[in-house]
Amino acid sequence: MFPRVVYWDGDSRKDLLVGQADGKLRLYTNTGADDAPELDGGALLQVGDAGSKIDIDVGERATPVVVDWNNDGKKDIVVGDKLGGVRVFVNEGTDDSPDFITSQFLQNNGGDIVVFGTRASPHVDDFDGDGRKDLLTGNTNGQLLFYSNTGTDESPSFSGYELVTAAGVVIDLLSSRSRVFACDWTGDGSTDVLLGSSDGLVRLYQGTEHMVGIDAGDAALPVAHLGAVYPNPFNPRVDIPFEIPAAGRVRVSVFTAGGRRVAVLLDEERGAGDYVLTWRGRDRYGEEMPSGVYLVRLESSTGADAAKLVLLR
């Protein structure tokens, strides 16, 4: 279960929104008082047109956060899932009576966001102080990924990500399934991060003036990124284009949806430029992989990126 305390229905009493392991969202309405909550039996949130609504279902491990995504004064929901996807459900009703008609995946470099390491757990806020909402998420590996908003505050878009550091060292809990919550824990006006993990600990990372420690202009610097993989779905081969803005060591790997590395397509020094690799759906031993969802991960000194691959035998 993944709980979030929210003021949902305009009665000034805190309610409870829970992301379930089965990928659904359940809202428990407060029938008591704001300072002494009592919760009802809960109801699953739904999406779709009137008369044909279905339960919201993101697959597995739903991790919701409530935010006004498009700045229309109404609460929306951003939800991560086990495979690393992040969806937004835009509220077409009112702030006190939300109504969700459709959903869409958040976009990164023109394709669906796929959080490296899978198990996305998003939090949305302006983390770099540029007046635009950004995306911060944990993953299976216990890392913290920051997606800077390169669009506008009312229409966010993203172009790659960076791993968040603490005291100059990348945050890495070593496969502890990081789950993030941002707040002003110390009351000093800066954004702090609480990071839960599968080892049962909750870690506090105290923020500076801008939590991520970068200027808004840094988002314009060239970063390594994947192009649109094609075809996708594929069988028997998929081409993987990528761009490296500066010379350095480059590694391109393929992972299962659960985060297991099955193939390394490239691990060597490369000069700046555009490249294309091919994966033929085989593991490092040459054995055919079964149909399913895979992740391709690009790593370099100038950034990292990931994309979803669908193999259909």
PDB file of C-alpha atoms in Angstrom:
ATOM      1  CA  MET A   1       0.000   0.000   0.000  1.00  0.00           C
ATOM      2  CA  PHE A   2       1.127   3.568  -0.765  1.00  0.00           C
ATOM      3  CA  PRO A   3      -0.808   6.164   1.322  1.00  0.00           C
ATOM      4  CA  ARG A   4      -1.256   9.888   0.725  1.00  0.00           C
ATOM      5  CA  VAL A   5      -3.226  12.210   3.018  1.00  0.00           C
ATOM      6  CA  VAL A   6      -5.374  14.572   0.916  1.00  0.00           C
ATOM      7  CA  TYR A   7      -8.224  17.041   1.258  1.00  0.00           C
ATOM      8  CA  TRP A   8     -10.392  15.491  -1.427  1.00  0.00           C
ATOM      9  CA  ASP A   9     -14.033  16.567  -1.287  1.00  0.00           C
ATOM     10  CA  GLY A  10     -14.045  20.150  -0.026  1.00  0.00           C
ATOM     11  CA  ASP A  11     -15.353  19.429   3.487  1.00  0.00           C
ATOM     12  CA  SER A  12     -12.099  20.596   5.164  1.00  0.00           C
ATOM     13  CA  ARG A  13     -11.512  17.121   6.620  1.00  0.00           C
ATOM     14  CA  LYS A  14      -8.429  15.119   5.661  1.00  0.00           C
ATOM     15  CA  ASP A  15      -9.059  11.960   3.646  1.00  0.00           C
ATOM     16  CA  LEU A  16      -6.778   9.058   2.688  1.00  0.00           C
ATOM     17  CA  LEU A  17      -5.794   8.097  -0.873  1.00  0.00           C
ATOM     18  CA  VAL A  18      -4.075   4.725  -1.184  1.00  0.00           C
ATOM     19  CA  GLY A  19      -2.211   3.218  -4.128  1.00  0.00           C
ATOM     20  CA  GLN A  20      -2.695  -0.535  -4.102  1.00  0.00           C
ATOM     21  CA  ALA A  21      -0.370  -3.373  -5.079  1.00  0.00           C
ATOM     22  CA  ASP A  22      -2.849  -4.387  -7.798  1.00  0.00           C
ATOM     23  CA  GLY A  23      -2.446  -0.997  -9.511  1.00  0.00           C
ATOM     24  CA  LYS A  24      -5.730   0.530  -8.343  1.00  0.00           C
ATOM     25  CA  LEU A  25      -6.440   3.646  -6.268  1.00  0.00           C
ATOM     26  CA  ARG A  26      -8.758   3.593  -3.262  1.00  0.00           C
ATOM     27  CA  LEU A  27     -10.089   6.723  -1.539  1.00  0.00           C
ATOM     28  CA  TYR A  28     -11.081   6.520   2.134  1.00  0.00           C
ATOM     29  CA  THR A  29     -13.347   9.441   3.022  1.00  0.00           C
ATOM     30  CA  ASN A  30     -13.130  11.003   6.481  1.00  0.00           C
ATOM     31  CA  THR A  31     -16.490  10.733   8.268  1.00  0.00           C
ATOM     32  CA  GLY A  32     -15.093  12.113  11.529  1.00  0.00           C
ATOM     33  CA  ALA A  33     -13.378  15.415  12.219  1.00  0.00           C
ATOM     34  CA  ASP A  34     -10.260  16.934  10.714  1.00  0.00           C
ATOM     35  CA  ASP A  35      -8.386  16.527  13.995  1.00  0.00           C
ATOM     36  CA  ALA A  36      -9.865  13.082  14.740  1.00  0.00           C
ATOM     37  CA  PRO A  37     -10.323  11.288  11.398  1.00  0.00           C
ATOM     38  CA  GLU A  38     -12.591   8.280  11.029  1.00  0.00           C
ATOM     39  CA  LEU A  39     -12.502   6.603   7.635  1.00  0.00           C
ATOM     40  CA  ASP A  40     -15.231   4.840   5.699  1.00  0.00           C
ATOM     41  CA  GLY A  41     -14.719   1.532   3.871  1.00  0.00           C
ATOM     42  CA  GLY A  42     -13.193   3.229   0.839  1.00  0.00           C
ATOM     43  CA  ALA A  43     -14.090   3.284  -2.844  1.00  0.00           C
ATOM     44  CA  LEU A  44     -11.990   2.699  -5.945  1.00  0.00           C
ATOM     45  CA  LEU A  45     -11.366   5.753  -8.093  1.00  0.00           C
ATOM     46  CA  GLN A  46     -12.536   5.441 -11.679  1.00  0.00           C
ATOM     47  CA  VAL A  47     -11.753   6.883 -15.098  1.00  0.00           C
ATOM     48  CA  GLY A  48     -13.748   7.166 -18.309  1.00  0.00           C
ATOM     49  CA  ASP A  49     -16.810   8.823 -19.779  1.00  0.00           C
ATOM     50  CA  ALA A  50     -20.043   8.986 -17.803  1.00  0.00           C
ATOM     51  CA  GLY A  51     -21.859   5.651 -17.972  1.00  0.00           C
ATOM     52  CA  SER A  52     -18.755   3.693 -18.994  1.00  0.00           C
ATOM     53  CA  LYS A  53     -16.272   4.324 -16.202  1.00  0.00           C
ATOM     54  CA  ILE A  54     -13.808   1.646 -15.101  1.00  0.00           C
ATOM     55  CA  ASP A  55     -11.533   1.379 -12.102  1.00  0.00           C
ATOM     56  CA  ILE A  56      -8.227   3.200 -12.483  1.00  0.00           C
ATOM     57  CA  ASP A  57      -5.612   0.475 -12.968  1.00  0.00           C
ATOM     58  CA  VAL A  58      -1.936   1.203 -13.723  1.00  0.00           C
ATOM     59  CA  GLY A  59      -0.891  -2.458 -13.660  1.00  0.00           C
ATOM     60  CA  GLU A  60       0.884  -2.996 -10.349  1.00  0.00           C
ATOM     61  CA  ARG A  61       2.243  -0.936  -7.438  1.00  0.00           C
ATOM     62  CA  ALA A  62       0.282   2.287  -7.862  1.00  0.00           C
ATOM     63  CA  THR A  63       2.054   5.242  -6.227  1.00  0.00           C
ATOM     64  CA  PRO A  64      -0.150   8.369  -6.410  1.00  0.00           C
ATOM     65  CA  VAL A  65       0.487  12.021  -5.647  1.00  0.00           C
ATOM     66  CA  VAL A  66      -2.196  14.733  -5.841  1.00  0.00           C
ATOM     67  CA  VAL A  67      -1.214  17.959  -7.623  1.00  0.00           C
ATOM     68  CA  ASP A  68      -2.805  20.664  -9.779  1.00  0.00           C
ATOM     69  CA  TRP A  69      -0.960  19.482 -12.900  1.00  0.00           C
ATOM     70  CA  ASN A  70      -2.307  22.011 -15.426  1.00  0.00           C
ATOM     71  CA  ASN A  71      -2.851  24.993 -13.102  1.00  0.00           C
ATOM     72  CA  ASP A  72      -6.627  25.083 -13.543  1.00  0.00           C
ATOM     73  CA  GLY A  73      -7.309  25.206  -9.802  1.00  0.00           C
ATOM     74  CA  LYS A  74      -8.439  21.561  -9.610  1.00  0.00           C
ATOM     75  CA  LYS A  75      -6.669  18.574  -8.103  1.00  0.00           C
ATOM     76  CA  ASP A  76      -5.242  16.009 -10.538  1.00  0.00           C
ATOM     77  CA  ILE A  77      -3.415  12.738  -9.826  1.00  0.00           C
ATOM     78  CA  VAL A  78       0.061  11.691 -10.976  1.00  0.00           C
ATOM     79  CA  VAL A  79       0.618   7.933 -10.548  1.00  0.00           C
ATOM     80  CA  GLY A  80       3.756   5.814 -10.858  1.00  0.00           C
ATOM     81  CA  ASP A  81       3.716   2.072 -11.533  1.00  0.00           C
ATOM     82  CA  LYS A  82       5.881  -1.039 -11.147  1.00  0.00           C
ATOM     83  CA  LEU A  83       7.264  -0.879 -14.697  1.00  0.00           C
ATOM     84  CA  GLY A  84       8.519   2.691 -14.235  1.00  0.00           C
ATOM     85  CA  GLY A  85       5.698   4.470 -16.043  1.00  0.00           C
ATOM     86  CA  VAL A  86       4.220   7.717 -14.720  1.00  0.00           C
ATOM     87  CA  ARG A  87       0.677   8.730 -15.721  1.00  0.00           C
ATOM     88  CA  VAL A  88      -1.360  11.855 -15.099  1.00  0.00           C
ATOM     89  CA  PHE A  89      -5.119  11.729 -14.610  1.00  0.00           C
ATOM     90  CA  VAL A  90      -6.456  15.232 -15.303  1.00  0.00           C
ATOM     91  CA  ASN A  91      -9.546  16.268 -13.332  1.00  0.00           C
ATOM     92  CA  GLU A  92     -12.386  17.259 -15.672  1.00  0.00           C
ATOM     93  CA  GLY A  93     -14.833  17.809 -12.816  1.00  0.00           C
ATOM     94  CA  THR A  94     -14.465  20.289  -9.972  1.00  0.00           C
ATOM     95  CA  ASP A  95     -11.885  20.554  -7.226  1.00  0.00           C
ATOM     96  CA  ASP A  96     -14.429  19.289  -4.662  1.00  0.00           C
ATOM     97  CA  SER A  97     -15.814  16.549  -6.927  1.00  0.00           C
ATOM     98  CA  PRO A  98     -13.023  15.226  -9.177  1.00  0.00           C
ATOM     99  CA  ASP A  99     -13.953  13.455 -12.411  1.00  0.00           C
ATOM    100  CA  PHE A 100     -11.319  11.661 -14.494  1.00  0.00           C
ATOM    101  CA  ILE A 101     -12.073  11.002 -18.170  1.00  0.00           C
ATOM    102  CA  THR A 102      -8.695  10.000 -19.628  1.00  0.00           C
ATOM    103  CA  SER A 103      -5.074   9.497 -18.630  1.00  0.00           C
ATOM    104  CA  GLN A 104      -1.750   9.911 -20.369  1.00  0.00           C
ATOM    105  CA  PHE A 105       1.862   8.968 -19.706  1.00  0.00           C
ATOM    106  CA  LEU A 106       4.204  11.813 -18.863  1.00  0.00           C
ATOM    107  CA  GLN A 107       6.611  12.468 -21.725  1.00  0.00           C
ATOM    108  CA  ASN A 108      10.410  12.461 -21.704  1.00  0.00           C
ATOM    109  CA  ASN A 109      12.261  13.384 -24.908  1.00  0.00           C
ATOM    110  CA  GLY A 110       9.071  12.797 -26.897  1.00  0.00           C
ATOM    111  CA  GLY A 111       8.402   9.292 -25.521  1.00  0.00           C
ATOM    112  CA  ASP A 112       6.754   7.861 -22.410  1.00  0.00           C
ATOM    113  CA  ILE A 113       8.748   8.323 -19.225  1.00  0.00           C
ATOM    114  CA  VAL A 114      10.258   5.013 -18.115  1.00  0.00           C
ATOM    115  CA  VAL A 115      11.959   5.409 -14.748  1.00  0.00           C
ATOM    116  CA  PHE A 116      15.246   3.524 -14.802  1.00  0.00           C
ATOM    117  CA  GLY A 117      15.214   0.706 -12.270  1.00  0.00           C
ATOM    118  CA  THR A 118      11.379   0.612 -12.443  1.00  0.00           C
ATOM    119  CA  ARG A 119       8.917   1.092  -9.560  1.00  0.00           C
ATOM    120  CA  ALA A 120       8.341   4.807 -10.042  1.00  0.00           C
ATOM    121  CA  SER A 121       7.230   6.704  -6.920  1.00  0.00           C
ATOM    122  CA  PRO A 122       6.698  10.302  -8.082  1.00  0.00           C
ATOM    123  CA  HIS A 123       6.570  13.580  -6.213  1.00  0.00           C
ATOM    124  CA  VAL A 124       5.817  16.824  -8.046  1.00  0.00           C
ATOM    125  CA  ASP A 125       7.091  20.258  -7.002  1.00  0.00           C
ATOM    126  CA  ASP A 126       9.316  23.108  -8.182  1.00  0.00           C
ATOM    127  CA  PHE A 127      12.591  21.614  -6.999  1.00  0.00           C
ATOM    128  CA  ASP A 128      15.066  23.868  -8.823  1.00  0.00           C
ATOM    129  CA  GLY A 129      13.430  27.228  -8.130  1.00  0.00           C
ATOM    130  CA  ASP A 130      12.586  28.187 -11.729  1.00  0.00           C
ATOM    131  CA  GLY A 131       8.836  28.524 -11.148  1.00  0.00           C
ATOM    132  CA  ARG A 132       7.960  25.305 -13.013  1.00  0.00           C
ATOM    133  CA  LYS A 133       6.847  22.034 -11.445  1.00  0.00           C
ATOM    134  CA  ASP A 134       9.421  19.237 -11.764  1.00  0.00           C
ATOM    135  CA  LEU A 135       9.310  15.484 -11.183  1.00  0.00           C
ATOM    136  CA  LEU A 136      11.245  13.621  -8.497  1.00  0.00           C
ATOM    137  CA  THR A 137      10.968   9.845  -8.199  1.00  0.00           C
ATOM    138  CA  GLY A 138      12.499   6.875  -6.457  1.00  0.00           C
ATOM    139  CA  ASN A 139      13.102   3.486  -8.062  1.00  0.00           C
ATOM    140  CA  THR A 140      13.792  -0.172  -7.313  1.00  0.00           C
ATOM    141  CA  ASN A 141      17.525   0.469  -7.015  1.00  0.00           C
ATOM    142  CA  GLY A 142      17.143   2.934  -4.155  1.00  0.00           C
ATOM    143  CA  GLN A 143      18.141   5.976  -6.184  1.00  0.00           C
ATOM    144  CA  LEU A 144      16.491   9.368  -6.582  1.00  0.00           C
ATOM    145  CA  LEU A 145      15.858  10.655 -10.127  1.00  0.00           C
ATOM    146  CA  PHE A 146      15.216  14.307 -10.960  1.00  0.00           C
ATOM    147  CA  TYR A 147      13.380  15.296 -14.161  1.00  0.00           C
ATOM    148  CA  SER A 148      13.658  19.056 -14.728  1.00  0.00           C
ATOM    149  CA  ASN A 149      10.637  20.634 -16.399  1.00  0.00           C
ATOM    150  CA  THR A 150      11.683  22.017 -19.782  1.00  0.00           C
ATOM    151  CA  GLY A 151       8.123  23.004 -20.702  1.00  0.00           C
ATOM    152  CA  THR A 152       5.883  25.395 -18.788  1.00  0.00           C
ATOM    153  CA  ASP A 153       4.356  25.196 -15.329  1.00  0.00           C
ATOM    154  CA  GLU A 154       0.879  24.537 -16.753  1.00  0.00           C
ATOM    155  CA  SER A 155       2.118  22.127 -19.444  1.00  0.00           C
ATOM    156  CA  PRO A 156       5.176  20.266 -18.106  1.00  0.00           C
ATOM    157  CA  SER A 157       7.549  18.310 -20.346  1.00  0.00           C
ATOM    158  CA  PHE A 158      10.879  16.672 -19.664  1.00  0.00           C
ATOM    159  CA  SER A 159      14.175  16.062 -21.464  1.00  0.00           C
ATOM    160  CA  GLY A 160      16.216  13.421 -19.651  1.00  0.00           C
ATOM    161  CA  TYR A 161      16.964  13.167 -15.950  1.00  0.00           C
ATOM    162  CA  GLU A 162      19.816  13.236 -13.470  1.00  0.00           C
ATOM    163  CA  LEU A 163      20.550  11.233 -10.337  1.00  0.00           C
ATOM    164  CA  VAL A 164      20.239  13.333  -7.194  1.00  0.00           C
ATOM    165  CA  THR A 165      23.309  13.649  -4.980  1.00  0.00           C
ATOM    166  CA  ALA A 166      23.841  14.311  -1.280  1.00  0.00           C
ATOM    167  CA  ALA A 167      27.163  15.899  -0.265  1.00  0.00           C
ATOM    168  CA  GLY A 168      28.417  15.277  -3.780  1.00  0.00           C
ATOM    169  CA  VAL A 169      27.634  11.530  -3.762  1.00  0.00           C
ATOM    170  CA  VAL A 170      24.802   9.941  -5.738  1.00  0.00           C
ATOM    171  CA  ILE A 171      22.000   8.792  -3.443  1.00  0.00           C
ATOM    172  CA  ASP A 172      21.932   5.004  -3.788  1.00  0.00           C
ATOM    173  CA  LEU A 173      20.309   2.770  -1.167  1.00  0.00           C
ATOM    174  CA  LEU A 174      21.471  -0.395  -2.972  1.00  0.00           C
ATOM    175  CA  SER A 175      18.254  -2.024  -4.153  1.00  0.00           C
ATOM    176  CA  SER A 176      16.135  -0.694  -1.289  1.00  0.00           C
ATOM    177  CA  ARG A 177      13.165   0.536  -3.362  1.00  0.00           C
ATOM    178  CA  SER A 178      13.278   4.259  -2.586  1.00  0.00           C
ATOM    179  CA  ARG A 179       9.952   6.023  -2.010  1.00  0.00           C
ATOM    180  CA  VAL A 180      10.091   9.807  -1.864  1.00  0.00           C
ATOM    181  CA  PHE A 181       8.171  12.554  -0.091  1.00  0.00           C
ATOM    182  CA  ALA A 182       9.237  16.204  -0.260  1.00  0.00           C
ATOM    183  CA  CYS A 183       8.390  18.794   2.397  1.00  0.00           C
ATOM    184  CA  ASP A 184       9.952  21.526   4.528  1.00  0.00           C
ATOM    185  CA  TRP A 185      10.851  19.156   7.355  1.00  0.00           C
ATOM    186  CA  THR A 186      13.161  21.554   9.199  1.00  0.00           C
ATOM    187  CA  GLY A 187      11.012  24.679   8.747  1.00  0.00           C
ATOM    188  CA  ASP A 188      13.822  26.726   7.198  1.00  0.00           C
ATOM    189  CA  GLY A 189      12.005  27.451   3.925  1.00  0.00           C
ATOM    190  CA  SER A 190      13.992  24.893   1.886  1.00  0.00           C
ATOM    191  CA  THR A 191      12.656  21.660   0.400  1.00  0.00           C
ATOM    192  CA  ASP A 192      13.790  18.541   2.242  1.00  0.00           C
ATOM    193  CA  VAL A 193      13.313  14.929   1.182  1.00  0.00           C
ATOM    194  CA  LEU A 194      12.117  11.979   3.239  1.00  0.00           C
ATOM    195  CA  LEU A 195      13.129   8.729   1.574  1.00  0.00           C
ATOM    196  CA  GLY A 196      11.523   5.483   2.675  1.00  0.00           C
ATOM    197  CA  SER A 197      13.006   2.131   1.691  1.00  0.00           C
ATOM    198  CA  SER A 198      12.456  -1.614   1.915  1.00  0.00           C
ATOM    199  CA  ASP A 199      14.975  -1.884   4.777  1.00  0.00           C
ATOM    200  CA  GLY A 200      12.388  -0.205   7.012  1.00  0.00           C
ATOM    201  CA  LEU A 201      14.321   3.028   7.431  1.00  0.00           C
ATOM    202  CA  VAL A 202      13.194   6.564   6.582  1.00  0.00           C
ATOM    203  CA  ARG A 203      16.108   8.846   5.676  1.00  0.00           C
ATOM    204  CA  LEU A 204      16.068  12.640   5.788  1.00  0.00           C
ATOM    205  CA  TYR A 205      17.981  14.663   3.183  1.00  0.00           C
ATOM    206  CA  GLN A 206      18.017  18.326   4.131  1.00  0.00           C
ATOM    207  CA  GLY A 207      17.705  20.738   1.238  1.00  0.00           C
ATOM    208  CA  THR A 208      19.553  23.923   0.452  1.00  0.00           C
ATOM    209  CA  GLU A 209      17.973  26.953  -1.247  1.00  0.00           C
ATOM    210  CA  HIS A 210      17.197  24.780  -4.281  1.00  0.00           C
ATOM    211  CA  MET A 211      17.037  21.140  -3.337  1.00  0.00           C
ATOM    212  CA  VAL A 212      18.609  19.772  -6.497  1.00  0.00           C
ATOM    213  CA  GLY A 213      21.385  22.356  -6.430  1.00  0.00           C
ATOM    214  CA  ILE A 214      21.250  23.413 -10.069  1.00  0.00           C
ATOM    215  CA  ASP A 215      20.361  26.677 -11.769  1.00  0.00           C
ATOM    216  CA  ALA A 216      17.404  26.871 -14.130  1.00  0.00           C
ATOM    217  CA  GLY A 217      19.812  27.525 -17.000  1.00  0.00           C
ATOM    218  CA  ASP A 218      21.466  24.156 -16.558  1.00  0.00           C
ATOM    219  CA  ALA A 219      18.476  22.473 -18.195  1.00  0.00           C
ATOM    220  CA  ALA A 220      19.591  23.933 -21.525  1.00  0.00           C
ATOM    221  CA  LEU A 221      22.955  22.151 -21.450  1.00  0.00           C
ATOM    222  CA  PRO A 222      23.232  19.312 -23.996  1.00  0.00           C
ATOM    223  CA  VAL A 223      22.776  15.873 -22.493  1.00  0.00           C
ATOM    224  CA  ALA A 224      23.068  12.349 -23.819  1.00  0.00           C
ATOM    225  CA  HIS A 225      19.660  10.999 -24.804  1.00  0.00           C
ATOM    226  CA  LEU A 226      17.889   8.205 -26.625  1.00  0.00           C
ATOM    227  CA  GLY A 227      15.958   8.845 -29.806  1.00  0.00           C
ATOM    228  CA  ALA A 228      12.725   7.096 -30.768  1.00  0.00           C
ATOM    229  CA  VAL A 229      13.345   3.342 -30.822  1.00  0.00           C
ATOM    230  CA  TYR A 230      11.836   1.610 -33.849  1.00  0.00           C
ATOM    231  CA  PRO A 231       9.908  -0.477 -34.552  1.00  0.00           C
ATOM    232  CA  ASN A 232       8.240  -0.735 -31.186  1.00  0.00           C
ATOM    233  CA  PRO A 233       6.708  -3.275 -30.548  1.00  0.00           C
ATOM    234  CA  PHE A 234       9.337  -5.283 -32.445  1.00  0.00           C
ATOM    235  CA  ASN A 235      10.255  -8.741 -33.701  1.00  0.00           C
ATOM    236  CA  PRO A 236      12.939  -9.788 -34.379  1.00  0.00           C
ATOM    237  CA  ARG A 237      15.018  -6.575 -34.071  1.00  0.00           C
ATOM    238  CA  VAL A 238      14.755  -3.025 -32.787  1.00  0.00           C
ATOM    239  CA  ASP A 239      16.989  -0.067 -33.654  1.00  0.00           C
ATOM    240  CA  ILE A 240      18.039   2.184 -30.782  1.00  0.00           C
ATOM    241  CA  PRO A 241      19.275   5.659 -31.812  1.00  0.00           C
ATOM    242  CA  PHE A 242      21.083   7.864 -29.314  1.00  0.00           C
ATOM    243  CA  GLU A 243      23.083  11.069 -29.191  1.00  0.00           C
ATOM    244  CA  ILE A 244      26.250  11.817 -27.208  1.00  0.00           C
ATOM    245  CA  PRO A 245      27.127  15.546 -26.947  1.00  0.00           C
ATOM    246  CA  ALA A 246      30.694  14.971 -25.706  1.00  0.00           C
ATOM    247  CA  ALA A 247      33.347  12.252 -25.882  1.00  0.00           C
ATOM    248  CA  GLY A 248      33.470   9.744 -23.042  1.00  0.00           C
ATOM    249  CA  ARG A 249      32.583   6.254 -21.960  1.00  0.00           C
ATOM    250  CA  VAL A 250      29.122   5.113 -23.010  1.00  0.00           C
ATOM    251  CA  ARG A 251      27.139   2.090 -21.893  1.00  0.00           C
ATOM    252  CA  VAL A 252      23.840   0.898 -23.349  1.00  0.00           C
ATOM    253  CA  SER A 253      22.122  -2.006 -21.586  1.00  0.00           C
ATOM    254  CA  VAL A 254      18.829  -3.875 -21.771  1.00  0.00           C
ATOM    255  CA  PHE A 255      16.893  -4.819 -18.633  1.00  0.00           C
ATOM    256  CA  THR A 256      13.774  -6.823 -17.900  1.00  0.00           C
ATOM    257  CA  ALA A 257      10.813  -4.904 -16.504  1.00  0.00           C
ATOM    258  CA  GLY A 258      11.890  -6.162 -13.079  1.00  0.00           C
ATOM    259  CA  GLY A 259      15.295  -4.501 -13.380  1.00  0.00           C
ATOM    260  CA  ARG A 260      17.504  -7.532 -14.284  1.00  0.00           C
ATOM    261  CA  ARG A 261      20.208  -6.712 -16.836  1.00  0.00           C
ATOM    262  CA  VAL A 262      20.014  -9.182 -19.726  1.00  0.00           C
ATOM    263  CA  ALA A 263      22.293  -7.620 -22.361  1.00  0.00           C
ATOM    264  CA  VAL A 264      24.985  -4.967 -22.741  1.00  0.00           C
ATOM    265  CA  LEU A 265      24.864  -3.561 -26.264  1.00  0.00           C
ATOM    266  CA  LEU A 266      27.734  -1.089 -25.843  1.00  0.00           C
ATOM    267  CA  ASP A 267      30.342  -0.327 -23.179  1.00  0.00           C
ATOM    268  CA  GLU A 268      33.252   1.678 -24.573  1.00  0.00           C
ATOM    269  CA  GLU A 269      34.643   5.120 -25.291  1.00  0.00           C
ATOM    270  CA  ARG A 270      32.768   7.029 -27.986  1.00  0.00           C
ATOM    271  CA  GLY A 271      33.172  10.467 -29.515  1.00  0.00           C
ATOM    272  CA  ALA A 272      30.414  13.038 -29.683  1.00  0.00           C
ATOM    273  CA  GLY A 273      27.803  12.232 -32.310  1.00  0.00           C
ATOM    274  CA  ASP A 274      24.691  10.316 -33.297  1.00  0.00           C
ATOM    275  CA  TYR A 275      24.666   6.511 -33.184  1.00  0.00           C
ATOM    276  CA  VAL A 276      22.282   3.608 -33.733  1.00  0.00           C
ATOM    277  CA  LEU A 277      22.478   0.207 -32.032  1.00  0.00           C
ATOM    278  CA  THR A 278      20.416  -2.891 -32.802  1.00  0.00           C
ATOM    279  CA  TRP A 279      19.021  -5.396 -30.324  1.00  0.00           C
ATOM    280  CA  ARG A 280      17.734  -8.693 -31.671  1.00  0.00           C
ATOM    281  CA  GLY A 281      15.860  -9.781 -28.555  1.00  0.00           C
ATOM    282  CA  ARG A 282      18.615 -12.041 -27.207  1.00  0.00           C
ATOM    283  CA  ASP A 283      20.384 -12.109 -23.851  1.00  0.00           C
ATOM    284  CA  ARG A 284      24.136 -11.879 -23.278  1.00  0.00           C
ATOM    285  CA  TYR A 285      24.460 -15.609 -24.004  1.00  0.00           C
ATOM    286  CA  GLY A 286      22.631 -15.427 -27.322  1.00  0.00           C
ATOM    287  CA  GLU A 287      19.433 -17.001 -26.035  1.00  0.00           C
ATOM    288  CA  GLU A 288      16.108 -15.618 -27.266  1.00  0.00           C
ATOM    289  CA  MET A 289      14.222 -13.576 -24.689  1.00  0.00           C
ATOM    290  CA  PRO A 290      10.469 -14.162 -24.320  1.00  0.00           C
ATOM    291  CA  SER A 291       7.785 -11.694 -25.301  1.00  0.00           C
ATOM    292  CA  GLY A 292       7.405  -8.869 -22.823  1.00  0.00           C
ATOM    293  CA  VAL A 293       8.372  -5.355 -21.789  1.00  0.00           C
ATOM    294  CA  TYR A 294      12.068  -4.468 -21.561  1.00  0.00           C
ATOM    295  CA  LEU A 295      13.968  -1.272 -20.742  1.00  0.00           C
ATOM    296  CA  VAL A 296      16.953   0.073 -22.652  1.00  0.00           C
ATOM    297  CA  ARG A 297      19.241   2.278 -20.563  1.00  0.00           C
ATOM    298  CA  LEU A 298      21.818   4.777 -21.879  1.00  0.00           C
ATOM    299  CA  GLU A 299      24.546   5.922 -19.463  1.00  0.00           C
ATOM    300  CA  SER A 300      27.293   8.439 -20.133  1.00  0.00           C
ATOM    301  CA  SER A 301      29.254  11.223 -18.478  1.00  0.00           C
ATOM    302  CA  THR A 302      26.792  13.724 -19.967  1.00  0.00           C
ATOM    303  CA  GLY A 303      23.603  12.173 -18.676  1.00  0.00           C
ATOM    304  CA  ALA A 304      21.437   9.082 -18.771  1.00  0.00           C
ATOM    305  CA  ASP A 305      18.169   8.102 -20.401  1.00  0.00           C
ATOM    306  CA  ALA A 306      15.853   5.103 -20.642  1.00  0.00           C
ATOM    307  CA  ALA A 307      13.098   3.873 -22.956  1.00  0.00           C
ATOM    308  CA  LYS A 308      10.571   1.052 -23.024  1.00  0.00           C
ATOM    309  CA  LEU A 309      10.866  -1.804 -25.563  1.00  0.00           C
ATOM    310  CA  VAL A 310       8.057  -4.273 -26.297  1.00  0.00           C
ATOM    311  CA  LEU A 311       9.102  -7.644 -27.751  1.00  0.00           C
ATOM    312  CA  LEU A 312       6.348  -9.668 -29.428  1.00  0.00           C
ATOM    313  CA  ARG A 313       7.343 -13.173 -30.514  1.00  0.00           C
TER     314      ARG A 313
END
